[in-house]
Amino acid sequence: MANKKRMLGLIGFVGAGALALGLSGCAGGGDAGNDTGDGGSGDELTTVGFVAVGPEGGWRDANEQAIKDAFTQEAGFDLKYAPAASPTDQKSQLDAFATFVNDEVDVILLTATEASGWEDSLDLAQEAEIPVILLDRGVDASDDLYVTRIAPDNVNVAGTVGEWAVETFPEGANYFTLEGVPGLSVVNERNEGFDAAIEGKDGWNKIGAQTANWTADEGKSVIETVLKENPDLQFIFAQNDEMGIGAAAAVTAAGLTPGTDVKIATIDGTTPALEALAAGELSFVAQYNPFFGDLAVQAVNDALAGEEVEKTIIVEGETFNSPEAAQAAIEEGKGF
Ligand code: AHR
């Protein structure tokens, strides 16, 4: 329930904003979010509205489960999970966000399916004195409108891919980039980090870049076409594991050997990617650590206590650069 101070603030806001909220409706009708608890009274629990992406791939599954595992009733939370209608559907997220404001949750967690289009929603939450915490993805809005963004440093993670590539190809390489869903902060940040690492290095020839929408199927089909037109392709930077695994399948289908004829580097660190690295199908995997439920709980508690919270909270990870390292990581349970 909203605190008394905010309740007083809300009365005016909900009156004024109700029309707008009525127009926006709710995600899938009724209250947004599925209680992940047993429906306790809620008076003593902190209500958390989680505007999520939903089923998308291995990384997303691990990250959203980590949030659910952290925001339990035992930990004092009533987590209302609201996945998007699809991983690229922003409207269902905007509707869920508005419903959470209208329902007077105590805090909103947001992993955005798109970087733009969030200003009005964030303004609504601010007027209602509901703190918003970004998970993983950034948004194109003033950072005055949210408490913090919790994520690995995408620029740095992609930079480790570029640094590995420069070491692996001292003469440079003909390369192609498989990008995630266009317009996302993480896509732009990963390009920035990789490009910075190879900047000024001789011999780096970018054949092209294309989105494969984070999926293996699209990664395979894009690289099948690229290989037909560019038989001298040497390296693929896949911005996530699924696209990299799809690219490896395309290399094999073309009668080539992934890891030898064409090297592939990916970001995330899922178990399938570590297995592919152990098998030599991938050559480098940079972990994009999904396990930051504890950091999110701390940020929520600090924000609600009125304490200072860093605008950016970086989640550390590691890299895997050989079959032996991948096998060891699997055995140590570092996959997901
Ligand atoms: O925003 C993080 C990215 O989204 C992950 O790297 C990718 O696997 C997911 O789809």
CSV table of C-alpha atoms and ligand atoms in Angstrom, one decimal:
chain,number,residue,atom,x,y,z
A,1,MET,CA,0.0,0.0,0.0
A,2,ALA,CA,1.2,3.6,-0.7
A,3,ASN,CA,2.5,5.3,2.4
A,4,LYS,CA,0.2,7.9,4.1
A,5,LYS,CA,2.3,10.8,2.7
A,6,ARG,CA,2.0,9.5,-0.8
A,7,MET,CA,-1.6,8.6,-0.3
A,8,LEU,CA,-2.4,12.3,0.3
A,9,GLY,CA,-0.3,13.1,-2.8
A,10,LEU,CA,-2.0,10.5,-4.8
A,11,ILE,CA,-5.5,11.6,-4.1
A,12,GLY,CA,-5.0,14.7,-6.2
A,13,PHE,CA,-2.9,12.8,-8.8
A,14,VAL,CA,-5.3,9.9,-9.3
A,15,GLY,CA,-8.2,12.4,-9.7
A,16,ALA,CA,-6.4,14.3,-12.3
A,17,GLY,CA,-4.7,11.4,-13.9
A,18,ALA,CA,-7.5,8.9,-13.8
A,19,LEU,CA,-8.8,10.0,-17.2
A,20,ALA,CA,-5.4,9.4,-18.7
A,21,LEU,CA,-5.0,6.1,-16.9
A,22,GLY,CA,-8.5,5.1,-18.0
A,23,LEU,CA,-7.5,5.8,-21.5
A,24,SER,CA,-4.4,3.7,-21.2
A,25,GLY,CA,-6.3,0.8,-19.7
A,26,CYS,CA,-4.6,-2.2,-18.2
A,27,ALA,CA,-2.3,-4.8,-19.6
A,28,GLY,CA,-4.6,-7.6,-20.4
A,29,GLY,CA,-7.4,-6.0,-18.3
A,30,GLY,CA,-7.8,-5.9,-14.5
A,31,ASP,CA,-4.8,-5.4,-12.3
A,32,ALA,CA,-1.4,-5.7,-13.9
A,33,GLY,CA,0.9,-8.3,-12.5
A,34,ASN,CA,0.5,-11.8,-11.1
A,35,ASP,CA,1.1,-12.0,-7.4
A,36,THR,CA,4.0,-14.3,-6.9
A,37,GLY,CA,3.2,-14.7,-3.2
A,38,ASP,CA,0.2,-16.4,-1.6
A,39,GLY,CA,-1.8,-13.2,-1.7
A,40,GLY,CA,-1.0,-12.2,1.9
A,41,SER,CA,-2.9,-9.2,3.3
A,42,GLY,CA,-0.1,-7.0,1.9
A,43,ASP,CA,-0.4,-4.3,4.5
A,44,GLU,CA,3.0,-5.2,6.0
A,45,LEU,CA,4.6,-6.2,2.6
A,46,THR,CA,6.3,-3.8,0.2
A,47,THR,CA,4.4,-4.0,-3.1
A,48,VAL,CA,6.7,-4.2,-6.1
A,49,GLY,CA,5.4,-3.9,-9.6
A,50,PHE,CA,7.8,-5.6,-12.0
A,51,VAL,CA,7.3,-4.4,-15.6
A,52,ALA,CA,9.2,-7.3,-17.2
A,53,VAL,CA,10.1,-8.5,-20.7
A,54,GLY,CA,8.9,-12.1,-20.2
A,55,PRO,CA,10.0,-15.2,-22.0
A,56,GLU,CA,12.8,-14.2,-24.5
A,57,GLY,CA,15.8,-16.5,-24.0
A,58,GLY,CA,18.2,-18.1,-21.5
A,59,TRP,CA,19.5,-14.9,-20.1
A,60,ARG,CA,16.1,-13.4,-19.6
A,61,ASP,CA,14.8,-16.5,-17.9
A,62,ALA,CA,17.7,-16.5,-15.5
A,63,ASN,CA,17.5,-12.8,-14.7
A,64,GLU,CA,13.7,-12.6,-14.1
A,65,GLN,CA,13.9,-15.8,-12.0
A,66,ALA,CA,16.7,-14.1,-9.9
A,67,ILE,CA,14.4,-11.1,-9.3
A,68,LYS,CA,11.5,-13.4,-8.3
A,69,ASP,CA,13.8,-15.4,-6.0
A,70,ALA,CA,14.9,-12.2,-4.3
A,71,PHE,CA,11.6,-10.4,-3.9
A,72,THR,CA,9.8,-13.0,-1.8
A,73,GLN,CA,7.2,-12.6,0.9
A,74,GLU,CA,9.7,-14.0,3.4
A,75,ALA,CA,11.9,-11.0,2.4
A,76,GLY,CA,9.0,-8.6,3.0
A,77,PHE,CA,7.8,-8.2,-0.6
A,78,ASP,CA,4.6,-8.7,-2.6
A,79,LEU,CA,6.0,-9.0,-6.2
A,80,LYS,CA,3.6,-8.3,-9.0
A,81,TYR,CA,5.1,-9.7,-12.2
A,82,ALA,CA,3.9,-8.2,-15.4
A,83,PRO,CA,5.7,-9.7,-18.5
A,84,ALA,CA,5.2,-8.0,-21.9
A,85,ALA,CA,2.8,-9.5,-24.4
A,86,SER,CA,6.0,-10.2,-26.4
A,87,PRO,CA,9.7,-9.3,-26.1
A,88,THR,CA,9.2,-6.3,-28.4
A,89,ASP,CA,5.8,-5.2,-27.3
A,90,GLN,CA,6.1,-1.9,-25.5
A,91,LYS,CA,2.4,-1.1,-25.3
A,92,SER,CA,1.7,-3.9,-22.8
A,93,GLN,CA,4.5,-2.6,-20.7
A,94,LEU,CA,3.2,1.0,-20.8
A,95,ASP,CA,-0.2,-0.3,-19.7
A,96,ALA,CA,1.2,-2.4,-16.9
A,97,PHE,CA,3.3,0.5,-15.7
A,98,ALA,CA,0.3,2.8,-15.6
A,99,THR,CA,-1.8,0.2,-13.8
A,100,PHE,CA,1.0,-0.2,-11.2
A,101,VAL,CA,0.9,3.6,-10.6
A,102,ASN,CA,-2.9,3.5,-10.3
A,103,ASP,CA,-2.7,0.6,-7.9
A,104,GLU,CA,-0.3,2.6,-5.8
A,105,VAL,CA,2.5,0.0,-5.6
A,106,ASP,CA,5.4,1.1,-3.4
A,107,VAL,CA,8.1,0.7,-6.1
A,108,ILE,CA,8.3,-0.2,-9.8
A,109,LEU,CA,11.0,-2.3,-11.4
A,110,LEU,CA,11.3,-1.8,-15.2
A,111,THR,CA,13.2,-3.8,-17.9
A,112,ALA,CA,12.2,-2.0,-21.0
A,113,THR,CA,11.4,-3.6,-24.4
A,114,GLU,CA,12.3,-0.3,-26.0
A,115,ALA,CA,14.6,2.6,-24.9
A,116,SER,CA,12.3,5.4,-26.0
A,117,GLY,CA,8.8,6.3,-25.1
A,118,TRP,CA,9.0,6.2,-21.3
A,119,GLU,CA,9.1,9.9,-20.3
A,120,ASP,CA,5.3,10.2,-19.6
A,121,SER,CA,5.2,7.0,-17.6
A,122,LEU,CA,8.2,8.0,-15.5
A,123,ASP,CA,6.6,11.4,-15.0
A,124,LEU,CA,3.4,9.7,-13.7
A,125,ALA,CA,5.4,7.6,-11.3
A,126,GLN,CA,7.3,10.6,-10.0
A,127,GLU,CA,4.1,12.6,-9.5
A,128,ALA,CA,2.8,9.6,-7.5
A,129,GLU,CA,6.1,9.5,-5.5
A,130,ILE,CA,6.6,5.9,-6.7
A,131,PRO,CA,10.4,5.2,-7.2
A,132,VAL,CA,11.3,3.4,-10.4
A,133,ILE,CA,14.4,1.2,-10.7
A,134,LEU,CA,15.7,0.1,-14.1
A,135,LEU,CA,16.9,-3.5,-14.4
A,136,ASP,CA,19.3,-4.4,-17.3
A,137,ARG,CA,18.2,-2.0,-19.9
A,138,GLY,CA,18.4,1.8,-19.9
A,139,VAL,CA,15.8,4.2,-21.2
A,140,ASP,CA,16.0,7.5,-23.1
A,141,ALA,CA,14.9,9.7,-20.2
A,142,SER,CA,16.4,12.0,-17.7
A,143,ASP,CA,18.0,10.1,-14.9
A,144,ASP,CA,16.1,12.4,-12.5
A,145,LEU,CA,13.0,10.2,-13.4
A,146,TYR,CA,14.4,7.0,-12.0
A,147,VAL,CA,16.4,5.9,-8.9
A,148,THR,CA,19.0,3.8,-10.6
A,149,ARG,CA,19.9,1.4,-13.4
A,150,ILE,CA,21.2,-2.0,-12.3
A,151,ALA,CA,23.1,-3.9,-15.0
A,152,PRO,CA,26.4,-5.2,-16.1
A,153,ASP,CA,28.4,-2.6,-17.9
A,154,ASN,CA,27.5,-3.3,-21.6
A,155,VAL,CA,30.2,-1.1,-23.0
A,156,ASN,CA,32.8,-2.8,-20.9
A,157,VAL,CA,31.5,-6.3,-21.5
A,158,ALA,CA,31.5,-5.7,-25.3
A,159,GLY,CA,35.0,-4.2,-24.9
A,160,THR,CA,36.3,-7.5,-23.6
A,161,VAL,CA,35.0,-9.1,-26.8
A,162,GLY,CA,36.8,-6.5,-28.9
A,163,GLU,CA,40.0,-6.9,-26.9
A,164,TRP,CA,39.9,-10.7,-27.3
A,165,ALA,CA,39.3,-10.2,-31.0
A,166,VAL,CA,42.3,-7.9,-31.4
A,167,GLU,CA,44.5,-10.4,-29.7
A,168,THR,CA,43.1,-13.3,-31.7
A,169,PHE,CA,43.4,-11.5,-35.1
A,170,PRO,CA,46.6,-9.4,-34.8
A,171,GLU,CA,46.3,-8.6,-38.5
A,172,GLY,CA,42.7,-7.7,-38.2
A,173,ALA,CA,39.7,-9.6,-39.7
A,174,ASN,CA,36.7,-9.4,-42.0
A,175,TYR,CA,33.9,-9.4,-39.5
A,176,PHE,CA,30.1,-9.2,-39.1
A,177,THR,CA,28.0,-8.1,-36.1
A,178,LEU,CA,24.7,-9.8,-35.2
A,179,GLU,CA,22.8,-7.2,-33.2
A,180,GLY,CA,19.9,-7.5,-30.7
A,181,VAL,CA,16.5,-5.8,-31.1
A,182,PRO,CA,17.1,-2.4,-32.8
A,183,GLY,CA,17.0,0.7,-30.6
A,184,LEU,CA,17.8,-1.0,-27.3
A,185,SER,CA,20.3,0.7,-25.0
A,186,VAL,CA,22.2,-2.6,-24.6
A,187,VAL,CA,22.6,-2.9,-28.4
A,188,ASN,CA,24.0,0.6,-28.8
A,189,GLU,CA,26.3,0.2,-25.8
A,190,ARG,CA,27.6,-3.2,-27.0
A,191,ASN,CA,28.4,-1.7,-30.4
A,192,GLU,CA,30.1,1.2,-28.6
A,193,GLY,CA,32.3,-1.0,-26.5
A,194,PHE,CA,33.3,-3.3,-29.3
A,195,ASP,CA,34.1,-0.5,-31.8
A,196,ALA,CA,36.2,1.3,-29.2
A,197,ALA,CA,38.3,-1.8,-28.7
A,198,ILE,CA,39.2,-2.2,-32.4
A,199,GLU,CA,39.4,1.5,-33.1
A,200,GLY,CA,42.8,2.4,-34.7
A,201,LYS,CA,43.7,-1.3,-35.2
A,202,ASP,CA,44.8,-2.2,-38.7
A,203,GLY,CA,43.0,-4.7,-40.9
A,204,TRP,CA,39.6,-4.6,-39.3
A,205,ASN,CA,37.0,-4.8,-42.1
A,206,LYS,CA,33.4,-4.6,-41.1
A,207,ILE,CA,31.4,-6.5,-43.7
A,208,GLY,CA,28.2,-5.4,-42.1
A,209,ALA,CA,25.8,-5.6,-39.1
A,210,GLN,CA,22.2,-6.8,-38.9
A,211,THR,CA,19.7,-7.5,-36.2
A,212,ALA,CA,18.8,-11.2,-35.6
A,213,ASN,CA,16.4,-10.1,-32.8
A,214,TRP,CA,18.3,-12.1,-30.1
A,215,THR,CA,17.3,-15.5,-31.6
A,216,ALA,CA,19.2,-18.5,-32.9
A,217,ASP,CA,17.0,-19.0,-35.9
A,218,GLU,CA,17.5,-15.5,-37.2
A,219,GLY,CA,21.2,-15.6,-36.4
A,220,LYS,CA,21.5,-18.7,-38.6
A,221,SER,CA,19.5,-17.3,-41.5
A,222,VAL,CA,21.4,-13.9,-41.5
A,223,ILE,CA,24.8,-15.6,-41.5
A,224,GLU,CA,23.7,-18.1,-44.2
A,225,THR,CA,23.2,-15.1,-46.4
A,226,VAL,CA,26.3,-13.3,-45.3
A,227,LEU,CA,28.5,-16.4,-46.0
A,228,LYS,CA,27.0,-16.8,-49.5
A,229,GLU,CA,28.1,-13.2,-50.3
A,230,ASN,CA,31.3,-13.1,-48.2
A,231,PRO,CA,33.2,-16.4,-48.2
A,232,ASP,CA,36.1,-14.6,-46.7
A,233,LEU,CA,34.3,-13.9,-43.5
A,234,GLN,CA,36.6,-14.6,-40.5
A,235,PHE,CA,34.8,-13.4,-37.3
A,236,ILE,CA,31.3,-12.8,-36.0
A,237,PHE,CA,30.5,-10.7,-33.0
A,238,ALA,CA,27.1,-11.9,-31.8
A,239,GLN,CA,25.6,-9.6,-29.2
A,240,ASN,CA,24.0,-12.6,-27.4
A,241,ASP,CA,24.5,-16.3,-27.1
A,242,GLU,CA,21.4,-17.5,-29.0
A,243,MET,CA,22.4,-15.5,-32.1
A,244,GLY,CA,26.0,-16.8,-31.8
A,245,ILE,CA,24.8,-20.4,-31.6
A,246,GLY,CA,22.6,-19.8,-34.7
A,247,ALA,CA,25.6,-18.3,-36.5
A,248,ALA,CA,27.7,-21.4,-35.7
A,249,ALA,CA,25.0,-23.6,-37.2
A,250,ALA,CA,25.1,-21.5,-40.4
A,251,VAL,CA,28.9,-21.8,-40.6
A,252,THR,CA,28.6,-25.6,-40.3
A,253,ALA,CA,25.8,-25.7,-42.9
A,254,ALA,CA,28.1,-23.9,-45.3
A,255,GLY,CA,30.6,-26.7,-45.0
A,256,LEU,CA,33.0,-24.7,-42.8
A,257,THR,CA,34.3,-25.3,-39.3
A,258,PRO,CA,33.2,-22.8,-36.6
A,259,GLY,CA,36.1,-21.9,-34.4
A,260,THR,CA,38.6,-22.6,-37.2
A,261,ASP,CA,37.3,-21.1,-40.5
A,262,VAL,CA,35.1,-18.6,-38.7
A,263,LYS,CA,35.4,-17.6,-35.1
A,264,ILE,CA,32.4,-16.5,-33.1
A,265,ALA,CA,32.2,-14.5,-29.9
A,266,THR,CA,29.1,-13.9,-27.9
A,267,ILE,CA,27.7,-12.2,-24.8
A,268,ASP,CA,25.6,-13.7,-22.0
A,269,GLY,CA,27.2,-16.9,-20.7
A,270,THR,CA,24.3,-19.3,-20.7
A,271,THR,CA,25.0,-23.0,-20.4
A,272,PRO,CA,24.4,-23.7,-24.1
A,273,ALA,CA,27.0,-21.1,-25.0
A,274,LEU,CA,29.5,-22.5,-22.6
A,275,GLU,CA,28.8,-26.0,-24.0
A,276,ALA,CA,29.3,-24.6,-27.5
A,277,LEU,CA,32.6,-23.0,-26.4
A,278,ALA,CA,33.7,-26.3,-24.8
A,279,ALA,CA,32.9,-28.0,-28.1
A,280,GLY,CA,34.9,-25.4,-30.1
A,281,GLU,CA,31.8,-24.0,-31.9
A,282,LEU,CA,32.1,-20.7,-30.2
A,283,SER,CA,35.5,-19.1,-29.5
A,284,PHE,CA,34.8,-16.6,-26.7
A,285,VAL,CA,31.9,-15.9,-24.3
A,286,ALA,CA,31.6,-12.8,-22.2
A,287,GLN,CA,29.3,-13.2,-19.2
A,288,TYR,CA,26.5,-10.7,-18.8
A,289,ASN,CA,25.8,-11.6,-15.2
A,290,PRO,CA,22.0,-11.9,-14.7
A,291,PHE,CA,22.2,-12.6,-11.0
A,292,PHE,CA,21.5,-9.2,-9.4
A,293,GLY,CA,18.3,-9.8,-7.3
A,294,ASP,CA,20.2,-9.0,-4.1
A,295,LEU,CA,21.4,-5.7,-5.5
A,296,ALA,CA,17.8,-4.9,-6.6
A,297,VAL,CA,16.5,-5.6,-3.1
A,298,GLN,CA,19.1,-3.4,-1.6
A,299,ALA,CA,18.3,-0.6,-4.0
A,300,VAL,CA,14.6,-0.8,-3.3
A,301,ASN,CA,15.1,-0.8,0.4
A,302,ASP,CA,17.5,2.1,0.3
A,303,ALA,CA,15.2,4.1,-2.0
A,304,LEU,CA,12.1,3.5,0.2
A,305,ALA,CA,14.2,4.5,3.3
A,306,GLY,CA,15.0,7.8,1.5
A,307,GLU,CA,18.7,6.9,1.3
A,308,GLU,CA,21.1,7.9,-1.4
A,309,VAL,CA,21.3,5.3,-4.3
A,310,GLU,CA,24.0,5.4,-7.0
A,311,LYS,CA,22.5,6.3,-10.4
A,312,THR,CA,24.3,3.3,-11.9
A,313,ILE,CA,24.9,0.0,-10.2
A,314,ILE,CA,27.3,-2.2,-12.1
A,315,VAL,CA,27.0,-6.0,-11.9
A,316,GLU,CA,30.4,-7.7,-12.3
A,317,GLY,CA,31.0,-10.7,-14.5
A,318,GLU,CA,33.8,-12.7,-16.2
A,319,THR,CA,34.9,-14.0,-19.6
A,320,PHE,CA,35.6,-17.4,-21.0
A,321,ASN,CA,38.2,-17.8,-23.8
A,322,SER,CA,38.8,-21.5,-24.3
A,323,PRO,CA,37.2,-24.9,-24.2
A,324,GLU,CA,39.0,-25.7,-21.0
A,325,ALA,CA,37.7,-22.5,-19.3
A,326,ALA,CA,34.2,-23.3,-20.5
A,327,GLN,CA,34.3,-26.8,-19.2
A,328,ALA,CA,35.5,-25.6,-15.9
A,329,ALA,CA,32.8,-23.0,-15.7
A,330,ILE,CA,30.1,-25.6,-16.5
A,331,GLU,CA,31.5,-27.9,-13.7
A,332,GLU,CA,31.5,-25.0,-11.3
A,333,GLY,CA,27.9,-24.2,-12.1
A,334,LYS,CA,28.5,-20.8,-13.6
A,335,GLY,CA,26.1,-21.5,-16.5
A,336,PHE,CA,22.4,-20.8,-16.4
B,1,AHR,O1,19.2,-6.9,-22.3
B,1,AHR,C1,20.1,-8.0,-22.2
B,1,AHR,C2,20.0,-8.9,-23.4
B,1,AHR,O2,18.6,-9.2,-23.7
B,1,AHR,C3,20.7,-10.2,-23.3
B,1,AHR,O3,22.1,-10.1,-23.6
B,1,AHR,C4,20.0,-11.0,-24.3
B,1,AHR,O4,20.2,-12.4,-24.3
B,1,AHR,C5,18.5,-10.6,-24.0
B,1,AHR,O5,17.7,-10.9,-25.0
